[in-house]
PDB file of C-alpha atoms in Angstrom:
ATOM      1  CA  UNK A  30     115.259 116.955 -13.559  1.00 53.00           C
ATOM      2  CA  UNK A  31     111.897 117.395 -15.135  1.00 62.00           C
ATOM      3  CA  UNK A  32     113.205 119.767 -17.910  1.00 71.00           C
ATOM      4  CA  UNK A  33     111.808 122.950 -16.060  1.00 83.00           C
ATOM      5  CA  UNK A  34     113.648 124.722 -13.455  1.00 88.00           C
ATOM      6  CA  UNK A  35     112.663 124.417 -10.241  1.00 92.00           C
ATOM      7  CA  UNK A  36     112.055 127.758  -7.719  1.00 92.00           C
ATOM      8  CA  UNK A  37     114.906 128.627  -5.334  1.00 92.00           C
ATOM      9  CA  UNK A  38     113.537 130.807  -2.228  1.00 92.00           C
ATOM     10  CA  UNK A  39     116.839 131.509  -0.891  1.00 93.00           C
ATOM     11  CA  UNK A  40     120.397 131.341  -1.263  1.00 92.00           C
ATOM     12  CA  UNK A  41     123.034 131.580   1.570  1.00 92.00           C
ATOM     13  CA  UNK A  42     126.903 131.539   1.436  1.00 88.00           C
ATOM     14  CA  UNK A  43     128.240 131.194   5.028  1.00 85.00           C
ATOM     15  CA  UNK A  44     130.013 129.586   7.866  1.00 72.00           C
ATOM     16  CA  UNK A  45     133.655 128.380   7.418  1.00 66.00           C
ATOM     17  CA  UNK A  46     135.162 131.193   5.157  1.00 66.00           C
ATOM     18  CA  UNK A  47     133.102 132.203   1.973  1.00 62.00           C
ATOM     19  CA  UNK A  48     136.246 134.180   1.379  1.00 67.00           C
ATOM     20  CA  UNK A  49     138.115 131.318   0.466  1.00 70.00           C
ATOM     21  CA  UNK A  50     135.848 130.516  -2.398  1.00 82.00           C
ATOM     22  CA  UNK A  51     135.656 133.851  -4.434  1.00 83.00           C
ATOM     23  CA  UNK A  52     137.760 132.755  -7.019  1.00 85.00           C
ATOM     24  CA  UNK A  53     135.037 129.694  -7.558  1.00 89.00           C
ATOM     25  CA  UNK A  54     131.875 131.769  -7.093  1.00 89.00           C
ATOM     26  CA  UNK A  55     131.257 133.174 -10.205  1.00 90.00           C
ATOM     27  CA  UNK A  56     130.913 129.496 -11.617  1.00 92.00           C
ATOM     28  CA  UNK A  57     128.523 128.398  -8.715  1.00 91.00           C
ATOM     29  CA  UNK A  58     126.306 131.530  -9.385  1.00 90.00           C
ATOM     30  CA  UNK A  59     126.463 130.847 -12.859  1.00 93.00           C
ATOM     31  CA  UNK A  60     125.592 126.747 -12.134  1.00 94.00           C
ATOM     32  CA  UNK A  61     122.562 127.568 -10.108  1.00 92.00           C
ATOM     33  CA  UNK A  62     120.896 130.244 -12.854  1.00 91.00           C
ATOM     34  CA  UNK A  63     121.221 127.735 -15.514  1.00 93.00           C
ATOM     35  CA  UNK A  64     119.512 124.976 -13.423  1.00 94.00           C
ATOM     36  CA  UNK A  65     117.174 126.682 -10.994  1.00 94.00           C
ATOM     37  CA  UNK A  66     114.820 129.961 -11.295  1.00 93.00           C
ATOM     38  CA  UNK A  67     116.128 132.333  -8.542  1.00 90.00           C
ATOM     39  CA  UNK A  68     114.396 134.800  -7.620  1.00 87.00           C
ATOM     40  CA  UNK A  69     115.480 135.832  -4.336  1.00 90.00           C
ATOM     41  CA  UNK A  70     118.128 137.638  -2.309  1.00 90.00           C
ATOM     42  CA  UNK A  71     121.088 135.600  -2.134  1.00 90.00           C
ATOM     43  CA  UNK A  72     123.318 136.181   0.823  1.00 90.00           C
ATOM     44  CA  UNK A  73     127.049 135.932   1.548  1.00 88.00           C
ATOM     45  CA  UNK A  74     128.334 135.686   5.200  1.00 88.00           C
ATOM     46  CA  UNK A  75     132.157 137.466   5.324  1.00 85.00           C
ATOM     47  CA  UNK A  76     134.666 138.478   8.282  1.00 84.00           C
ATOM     48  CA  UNK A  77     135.154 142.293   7.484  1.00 86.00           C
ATOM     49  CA  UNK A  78     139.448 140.940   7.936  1.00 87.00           C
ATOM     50  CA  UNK A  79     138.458 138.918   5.128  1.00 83.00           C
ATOM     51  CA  UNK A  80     137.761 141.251   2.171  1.00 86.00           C
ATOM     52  CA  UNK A  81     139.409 143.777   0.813  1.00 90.00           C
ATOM     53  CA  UNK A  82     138.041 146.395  -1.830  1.00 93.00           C
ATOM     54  CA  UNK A  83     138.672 144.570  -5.229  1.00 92.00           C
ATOM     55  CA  UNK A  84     136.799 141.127  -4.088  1.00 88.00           C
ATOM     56  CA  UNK A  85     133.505 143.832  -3.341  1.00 90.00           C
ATOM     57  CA  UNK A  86     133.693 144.658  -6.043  1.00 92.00           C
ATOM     58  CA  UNK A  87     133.771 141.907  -7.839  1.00 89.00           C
ATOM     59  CA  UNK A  88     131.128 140.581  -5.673  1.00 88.00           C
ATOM     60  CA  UNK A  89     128.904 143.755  -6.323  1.00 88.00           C
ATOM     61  CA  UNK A  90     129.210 143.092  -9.959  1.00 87.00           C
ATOM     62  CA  UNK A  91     128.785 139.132  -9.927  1.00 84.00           C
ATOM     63  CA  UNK A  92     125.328 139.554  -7.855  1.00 80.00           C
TER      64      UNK A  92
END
């Protein structure tokens, strides 16, 4: 790249099953601050069947 970080407008997390990639989203989050400026909502698509009350909150704290 050219040694600044480029502007992300939006970030999206769906189709498939998100769910199945909790356990890695903390190092994609983390990937995309240290390479891009965000400065937007980012939004995760999940089947309420899918989630359970420990992965919101995980995901409450990781956003």
């Amino acid at each position: 790249m050219n040694g600044k970080k480029n502007k992300i407008t939006s970030v999206y997390f769906g189709g498939g099953s998100p769910a199945l990639m909790l356990e890695e989203l903390p190092d994609i989050l983390s990937a995309l601050r240290n390479n891009f400026h965000i400065h937007c909502n980012i939004g995760l698509e999940l089947h309420p069947k899918d989630i359970n009350n420990t992965d919101l909150l995980k995901l409450k704290n990781w956003f």
